[in-house]
CSV table of N, CA and C in Angstrom, one decimal:
chain,number,residue,atom,x,y,z
J,96,GLY,N,-180.5,-27.3,45.7
J,96,GLY,CA,-179.7,-27.0,44.5
J,96,GLY,C,-179.3,-28.2,43.7
J,97,GLY,N,-179.0,-29.3,44.4
J,97,GLY,CA,-178.6,-30.5,43.7
J,97,GLY,C,-179.7,-31.1,42.8
J,98,MET,N,-181.0,-30.8,43.1
J,98,MET,CA,-182.0,-31.3,42.3
J,98,MET,C,-182.0,-30.6,41.0
J,99,TYR,N,-181.5,-29.4,40.9
J,99,TYR,CA,-181.5,-28.6,39.7
J,99,TYR,C,-180.2,-28.9,38.9
J,100,SER,N,-179.0,-28.7,39.5
J,100,SER,CA,-177.8,-28.9,38.9
J,100,SER,C,-176.7,-29.0,39.9
J,101,SER,N,-176.1,-30.2,40.1
J,101,SER,CA,-175.0,-30.3,41.1
J,101,SER,C,-173.8,-29.5,40.7
J,102,THR,N,-173.5,-29.4,39.4
J,102,THR,CA,-172.4,-28.6,39.0
J,102,THR,C,-172.6,-27.1,39.3
J,103,ALA,N,-173.8,-26.6,39.0
J,103,ALA,CA,-174.0,-25.2,39.3
J,103,ALA,C,-174.0,-25.0,40.8
J,104,THR,N,-174.6,-25.9,41.5
J,104,THR,CA,-174.6,-25.7,43.0
J,104,THR,C,-173.2,-25.8,43.5
J,105,THR,N,-172.3,-26.6,43.0
J,105,THR,CA,-170.9,-26.7,43.5
J,105,THR,C,-170.2,-25.4,43.2
J,106,ILE,N,-170.4,-24.9,42.0
J,106,ILE,CA,-169.7,-23.6,41.6
J,106,ILE,C,-170.2,-22.5,42.5
J,107,ILE,N,-171.5,-22.4,42.7
J,107,ILE,CA,-172.0,-21.3,43.6
J,107,ILE,C,-171.5,-21.4,45.0
J,108,LEU,N,-171.5,-22.7,45.5
J,108,LEU,CA,-171.0,-22.9,46.9
J,108,LEU,C,-169.5,-22.6,47.0
J,109,ALA,N,-168.8,-23.0,46.0
J,109,ALA,CA,-167.3,-22.7,46.0
J,109,ALA,C,-167.1,-21.2,46.0
J,110,ARG,N,-167.9,-20.4,45.3
J,110,ARG,CA,-167.7,-19.0,45.4
J,110,ARG,C,-168.0,-18.4,46.8
J,111,LYS,N,-169.1,-19.0,47.4
J,111,LYS,CA,-169.4,-18.6,48.8
J,111,LYS,C,-168.3,-18.9,49.7
J,112,SER,N,-167.6,-20.1,49.5
J,112,SER,CA,-166.5,-20.5,50.3
J,112,SER,C,-165.3,-19.5,50.2
J,113,ARG,N,-165.1,-19.0,49.0
J,113,ARG,CA,-164.0,-18.1,48.7
J,113,ARG,C,-164.3,-16.7,49.4
J,114,GLN,N,-165.6,-16.4,49.6
J,114,GLN,CA,-166.0,-15.2,50.2
J,114,GLN,C,-166.0,-15.3,51.7
J,115,GLY,N,-165.6,-16.5,52.2
J,115,GLY,CA,-165.6,-16.6,53.7
J,115,GLY,C,-166.8,-17.3,54.3
J,116,GLY,N,-167.5,-18.1,53.5
J,116,GLY,CA,-168.6,-18.8,54.1
J,116,GLY,C,-168.2,-19.9,54.9
J,117,PRO,N,-169.1,-20.5,55.7
J,117,PRO,CA,-168.8,-21.6,56.6
J,117,PRO,C,-168.4,-22.8,55.8
J,118,ALA,N,-167.1,-23.2,55.9
J,118,ALA,CA,-166.5,-24.3,55.1
J,118,ALA,C,-167.2,-25.6,55.3
J,119,GLY,N,-167.5,-26.0,56.5
J,119,GLY,CA,-168.1,-27.3,56.8
J,119,GLY,C,-169.5,-27.4,56.1
J,120,GLN,N,-170.3,-26.3,56.3
J,120,GLN,CA,-171.6,-26.3,55.7
J,120,GLN,C,-171.5,-26.3,54.2
J,121,ILE,N,-170.6,-25.6,53.6
J,121,ILE,CA,-170.4,-25.6,52.2
J,121,ILE,C,-170.0,-27.0,51.6
J,122,ALA,N,-169.1,-27.6,52.3
J,122,ALA,CA,-168.7,-29.0,52.0
J,122,ALA,C,-169.8,-29.9,52.0
J,123,ALA,N,-170.7,-29.8,53.1
J,123,ALA,CA,-171.8,-30.6,53.2
J,123,ALA,C,-172.8,-30.4,52.0
J,124,GLY,N,-173.0,-29.1,51.6
J,124,GLY,CA,-173.8,-28.8,50.5
J,124,GLY,C,-173.3,-29.4,49.2
J,125,ILE,N,-172.1,-29.3,49.0
J,125,ILE,CA,-171.5,-29.8,47.7
J,125,ILE,C,-171.6,-31.3,47.7
J,126,ILE,N,-171.3,-32.0,48.8
J,126,ILE,CA,-171.5,-33.5,48.8
J,126,ILE,C,-172.9,-33.9,48.7
J,127,SER,N,-173.8,-33.2,49.3
J,127,SER,CA,-175.3,-33.5,49.1
J,127,SER,C,-175.7,-33.3,47.7
J,128,ALA,N,-175.3,-32.2,47.1
J,128,ALA,CA,-175.6,-32.0,45.7
J,128,ALA,C,-175.1,-33.1,44.8
J,129,THR,N,-173.9,-33.5,45.0
J,129,THR,CA,-173.3,-34.6,44.2
J,129,THR,C,-174.1,-35.9,44.4
J,130,GLY,N,-174.5,-36.2,45.7
J,130,GLY,CA,-175.3,-37.4,45.9
J,130,GLY,C,-176.6,-37.3,45.2
J,131,MET,N,-177.2,-36.1,45.2
J,131,MET,CA,-178.5,-35.9,44.5
J,131,MET,C,-178.4,-36.1,43.0
J,132,MET,N,-177.2,-35.7,42.5
J,132,MET,CA,-176.9,-35.9,41.1
J,132,MET,C,-177.1,-37.4,40.7
J,133,TYR,N,-176.5,-38.3,41.5
J,133,TYR,CA,-176.6,-39.7,41.2
J,133,TYR,C,-178.1,-40.2,41.3
J,134,LEU,N,-178.8,-39.7,42.2
J,134,LEU,CA,-180.2,-40.0,42.3
J,134,LEU,C,-181.0,-39.5,41.1
J,135,ARG,N,-180.7,-38.3,40.7
J,135,ARG,CA,-181.3,-37.7,39.5
J,135,ARG,C,-181.1,-38.5,38.3
J,136,LEU,N,-179.8,-38.9,38.1
J,136,LEU,CA,-179.4,-39.7,36.9
J,136,LEU,C,-180.1,-41.1,36.9
J,137,LEU,N,-180.2,-41.6,38.1
J,137,LEU,CA,-180.9,-42.9,38.2
J,137,LEU,C,-182.4,-42.8,37.8
J,138,ILE,N,-183.0,-41.8,38.3
J,138,ILE,CA,-184.4,-41.6,37.9
J,138,ILE,C,-184.6,-41.4,36.4
J,139,LEU,N,-183.7,-40.6,35.8
J,139,LEU,CA,-183.7,-40.4,34.3
J,139,LEU,C,-183.5,-41.8,33.6
J,140,ALA,N,-182.5,-42.6,34.1
J,140,ALA,CA,-182.3,-43.8,33.5
J,140,ALA,C,-183.5,-44.7,33.6
J,141,PHE,N,-184.2,-44.8,34.7
J,141,PHE,CA,-185.4,-45.5,34.8
J,141,PHE,C,-186.5,-45.0,33.8
J,142,MET,N,-186.5,-43.7,33.6
J,142,MET,CA,-187.5,-43.2,32.7
J,142,MET,C,-187.2,-43.6,31.2
J,143,PHE,N,-186.0,-43.7,30.8
J,143,PHE,CA,-185.6,-43.9,29.4
J,143,PHE,C,-185.2,-45.4,29.1
J,144,ASN,N,-184.6,-46.1,30.0
J,144,ASN,CA,-184.1,-47.4,29.8
J,144,ASN,C,-184.0,-48.2,31.1
J,145,ILE,N,-185.0,-49.0,31.3
J,145,ILE,CA,-185.0,-49.7,32.6
J,145,ILE,C,-183.9,-50.7,32.8
J,146,LYS,N,-183.4,-51.3,31.7
J,146,LYS,CA,-182.3,-52.3,31.8
J,146,LYS,C,-181.0,-51.6,32.2
J,147,ILE,N,-180.8,-50.5,31.6
J,147,ILE,CA,-179.6,-49.7,32.0
J,147,ILE,C,-179.7,-49.3,33.5
J,148,ALA,N,-180.9,-48.8,33.8
J,148,ALA,CA,-181.1,-48.3,35.2
J,148,ALA,C,-180.9,-49.4,36.2
J,149,GLN,N,-181.3,-50.6,35.9
J,149,GLN,CA,-181.1,-51.7,36.8
J,149,GLN,C,-179.6,-52.0,37.0
J,150,LYS,N,-178.9,-51.9,35.9
J,150,LYS,CA,-177.4,-52.1,36.0
J,150,LYS,C,-176.7,-51.0,36.8
J,151,LEU,N,-177.3,-49.8,36.7
J,151,LEU,CA,-176.7,-48.6,37.5
J,151,LEU,C,-177.1,-48.6,39.0
J,152,LEU,N,-178.2,-49.2,39.2
J,152,LEU,CA,-178.8,-49.2,40.6
J,152,LEU,C,-177.9,-49.5,41.7
J,153,PRO,N,-177.1,-50.6,41.7
J,153,PRO,CA,-176.3,-51.0,42.9
J,153,PRO,C,-175.2,-49.9,43.1
J,154,GLY,N,-174.5,-49.5,42.0
J,154,GLY,CA,-173.4,-48.5,42.2
J,154,GLY,C,-173.9,-47.2,42.6
J,155,PHE,N,-175.0,-46.7,42.0
J,155,PHE,CA,-175.5,-45.4,42.3
J,155,PHE,C,-176.1,-45.4,43.7
J,156,PHE,N,-176.7,-46.5,44.1
J,156,PHE,CA,-177.2,-46.6,45.5
J,156,PHE,C,-176.1,-46.5,46.5
J,157,VAL,N,-175.0,-47.1,46.3
J,157,VAL,CA,-173.8,-47.0,47.2
J,157,VAL,C,-173.4,-45.5,47.2
J,158,LEU,N,-173.3,-44.9,46.1
J,158,LEU,CA,-172.8,-43.5,46.0
J,158,LEU,C,-173.7,-42.6,46.8
J,159,VAL,N,-175.0,-42.7,46.6
J,159,VAL,CA,-176.0,-41.9,47.3
J,159,VAL,C,-175.9,-42.1,48.8
J,160,MET,N,-175.9,-43.4,49.2
J,160,MET,CA,-175.9,-43.7,50.6
J,160,MET,C,-174.6,-43.4,51.3
J,161,THR,N,-173.5,-43.3,50.5
J,161,THR,CA,-172.2,-42.9,51.1
J,161,THR,C,-172.2,-41.4,51.3
J,162,SER,N,-172.8,-40.6,50.4
J,162,SER,CA,-172.8,-39.2,50.5
J,162,SER,C,-173.6,-38.7,51.7
J,163,ILE,N,-174.6,-39.4,52.1
J,163,ILE,CA,-175.4,-38.9,53.2
J,163,ILE,C,-174.6,-38.8,54.5
J,164,PRO,N,-174.0,-39.9,55.0
J,164,PRO,CA,-173.2,-39.7,56.2
J,164,PRO,C,-172.0,-38.8,56.1
J,165,ILE,N,-171.4,-38.7,54.9
J,165,ILE,CA,-170.3,-37.8,54.8
J,165,ILE,C,-170.8,-36.3,54.9
J,166,ALA,N,-171.9,-36.0,54.2
J,166,ALA,CA,-172.4,-34.7,54.2
J,166,ALA,C,-172.9,-34.4,55.7
J,167,TRP,N,-173.5,-35.3,56.3
J,167,TRP,CA,-174.0,-35.1,57.7
J,167,TRP,C,-172.8,-34.8,58.6
J,168,TYR,N,-171.7,-35.6,58.4
J,168,TYR,CA,-170.5,-35.3,59.2
J,168,TYR,C,-170.0,-33.9,59.1
J,169,PHE,N,-169.8,-33.4,57.9
J,169,PHE,CA,-169.3,-32.1,57.7
J,169,PHE,C,-170.3,-31.0,58.2
J,170,TRP,N,-171.6,-31.3,58.1
J,170,TRP,CA,-172.6,-30.3,58.6
J,170,TRP,C,-172.5,-30.3,60.1
J,171,TRP,N,-172.5,-31.5,60.7
J,171,TRP,CA,-172.4,-31.6,62.2
J,171,TRP,C,-171.1,-31.0,62.7
J,172,GLN,N,-170.0,-31.3,62.1
J,172,GLN,CA,-168.7,-30.7,62.5
J,172,GLN,C,-168.8,-29.2,62.5
J,173,ALA,N,-169.3,-28.6,61.4
J,173,ALA,CA,-169.4,-27.2,61.3
J,173,ALA,C,-170.3,-26.6,62.4
J,174,HIS,N,-171.4,-27.3,62.6
J,174,HIS,CA,-172.4,-26.8,63.6
J,174,HIS,C,-171.8,-26.9,65.0
J,175,SER,N,-171.1,-27.9,65.3
J,175,SER,CA,-170.5,-28.1,66.7
J,175,SER,C,-169.3,-27.2,66.9
J,176,MET,N,-168.6,-26.8,65.8
J,176,MET,CA,-167.4,-25.9,66.0
J,176,MET,C,-167.8,-24.5,66.2
J,177,THR,N,-168.9,-24.1,65.5
J,177,THR,CA,-169.3,-22.7,65.6
J,177,THR,C,-170.0,-22.4,67.0
J,178,GLY,N,-170.8,-23.4,67.4
J,178,GLY,CA,-171.6,-23.2,68.6
J,178,GLY,C,-172.6,-22.1,68.5
J,179,SER,N,-172.8,-21.7,67.4
J,179,SER,CA,-173.8,-20.6,67.2
J,179,SER,C,-174.7,-20.9,66.0
J,180,GLN,N,-176.0,-20.6,66.2
J,180,GLN,CA,-177.0,-20.9,65.2
J,180,GLN,C,-176.9,-19.9,64.1
J,181,LYS,N,-176.2,-18.7,64.3
J,181,LYS,CA,-176.1,-17.7,63.3
J,181,LYS,C,-175.3,-18.2,62.1
J,182,ASP,N,-174.2,-18.9,62.3
J,182,ASP,CA,-173.4,-19.4,61.2
J,182,ASP,C,-174.1,-20.6,60.5
J,183,CYS,N,-174.9,-21.3,61.2
J,183,CYS,CA,-175.6,-22.5,60.6
J,183,CYS,C,-176.8,-22.1,59.8
J,184,HIS,N,-177.3,-20.9,59.9
J,184,HIS,CA,-178.5,-20.5,59.2
J,184,HIS,C,-178.3,-19.2,58.5
J,185,PRO,N,-177.6,-19.2,57.3
J,185,PRO,CA,-177.4,-18.0,56.6
J,185,PRO,C,-178.7,-17.3,56.2
J,186,GLU,N,-178.6,-16.1,55.8
J,186,GLU,CA,-179.8,-15.4,55.3
J,186,GLU,C,-180.4,-16.2,54.1
J,187,HIS,N,-181.8,-16.1,54.0
J,187,HIS,CA,-182.5,-16.9,53.0
J,187,HIS,C,-182.4,-16.1,51.7
J,188,LYS,N,-181.7,-16.7,50.7
J,188,LYS,CA,-181.6,-16.2,49.4
J,188,LYS,C,-181.7,-17.3,48.4
J,189,ASN,N,-182.0,-17.0,47.2
J,189,ASN,CA,-182.1,-18.0,46.2
J,189,ASN,C,-180.7,-18.7,46.0
J,190,PRO,N,-180.6,-20.0,46.2
J,190,PRO,CA,-179.2,-20.6,46.1
J,190,PRO,C,-178.7,-20.7,44.7
J,191,LEU,N,-179.6,-20.5,43.7
J,191,LEU,CA,-179.1,-20.5,42.3
J,191,LEU,C,-179.0,-19.1,41.8
J,192,GLU,N,-177.8,-18.8,41.3
J,192,GLU,CA,-177.5,-17.5,40.8
J,192,GLU,C,-177.9,-17.4,39.4
J,193,LEU,N,-178.6,-16.3,39.0
J,193,LEU,CA,-179.1,-16.2,37.6
J,193,LEU,C,-177.9,-16.2,36.6
J,194,LYS,N,-176.8,-15.6,36.9
J,194,LYS,CA,-175.7,-15.5,36.0
J,194,LYS,C,-175.2,-16.9,35.7
J,195,THR,N,-175.0,-17.7,36.7
J,195,THR,CA,-174.6,-19.1,36.5
J,195,THR,C,-175.6,-19.9,35.7
J,196,ALA,N,-176.9,-19.7,36.0
J,196,ALA,CA,-177.9,-20.5,35.2
J,196,ALA,C,-177.9,-20.1,33.8
J,197,ILE,N,-177.7,-18.8,33.5
J,197,ILE,CA,-177.6,-18.4,32.1
J,197,ILE,C,-176.4,-19.0,31.4
J,198,VAL,N,-175.3,-19.0,32.0
J,198,VAL,CA,-174.1,-19.6,31.4
J,198,VAL,C,-174.3,-21.0,31.1
J,199,PHE,N,-174.8,-21.8,32.1
J,199,PHE,CA,-175.1,-23.2,31.9
J,199,PHE,C,-176.1,-23.4,30.7
J,200,GLY,N,-177.1,-22.5,30.6
J,200,GLY,CA,-178.1,-22.6,29.6
J,200,GLY,C,-177.4,-22.4,28.2
J,201,PHE,N,-176.6,-21.4,28.1
J,201,PHE,CA,-175.9,-21.2,26.8
J,201,PHE,C,-175.0,-22.4,26.5
J,202,LEU,N,-174.2,-22.9,27.4
J,202,LEU,CA,-173.4,-24.1,27.2
J,202,LEU,C,-174.2,-25.3,26.8
J,203,PHE,N,-175.3,-25.5,27.4
J,203,PHE,CA,-176.2,-26.6,27.1
J,203,PHE,C,-176.7,-26.5,25.6
J,204,ALA,N,-177.1,-25.3,25.3
J,204,ALA,CA,-177.7,-25.0,23.9
J,204,ALA,C,-176.5,-25.2,22.9
J,205,PHE,N,-175.4,-24.6,23.2
J,205,PHE,CA,-174.2,-24.7,22.3
J,205,PHE,C,-173.8,-26.1,22.0
J,206,PHE,N,-173.6,-26.9,23.0
J,206,PHE,CA,-173.2,-28.3,22.8
J,206,PHE,C,-174.3,-29.2,22.2
J,207,GLY,N,-175.6,-28.8,22.6
J,207,GLY,CA,-176.7,-29.6,22.0
J,207,GLY,C,-176.8,-29.3,20.5
J,208,ALA,N,-176.6,-28.0,20.1
J,208,ALA,CA,-176.7,-27.7,18.7
J,208,ALA,C,-175.6,-28.3,17.9
J,209,HIS,N,-174.4,-28.4,18.5
J,209,HIS,CA,-173.2,-28.9,17.8
J,209,HIS,C,-173.1,-30.4,17.9
J,210,ARG,N,-173.9,-31.0,18.6
J,210,ARG,CA,-173.9,-32.5,18.8
J,210,ARG,C,-174.2,-33.2,17.5
J,211,SER,N,-175.1,-32.6,16.7
J,211,SER,CA,-175.5,-33.2,15.4
J,211,SER,C,-174.3,-33.1,14.4
J,212,ILE,N,-173.4,-32.1,14.6
J,212,ILE,CA,-172.3,-32.0,13.7
J,212,ILE,C,-171.3,-33.1,13.9
J,213,PHE,N,-171.1,-33.4,15.2
J,213,PHE,CA,-170.1,-34.5,15.5
J,213,PHE,C,-170.7,-35.8,15.3
């Protein structure tokens, strides 16, 4: 989900948490999506402006590498506390909800269209 949109992934996982999903796994997913966001931004920076990307590289590298052990810790803690594989492997469904994707699409189009006005 973080490869698509870390914000959408965070919103969807927060909803699952509110519905009683496994908190440790959800925290790990949100942290992983955030780490993926920095990697995604770095790739885009390299595609459009190498000088800026090179300046971002040290900080973004630290953020990505910090998110990995933190996400792993939450995942491991959730797995060890449940002691059950059932909680660690929820049913396979599309992690991106269509409703959330449509809302983000409209917001992106709205602000993109109004960007030329400002």
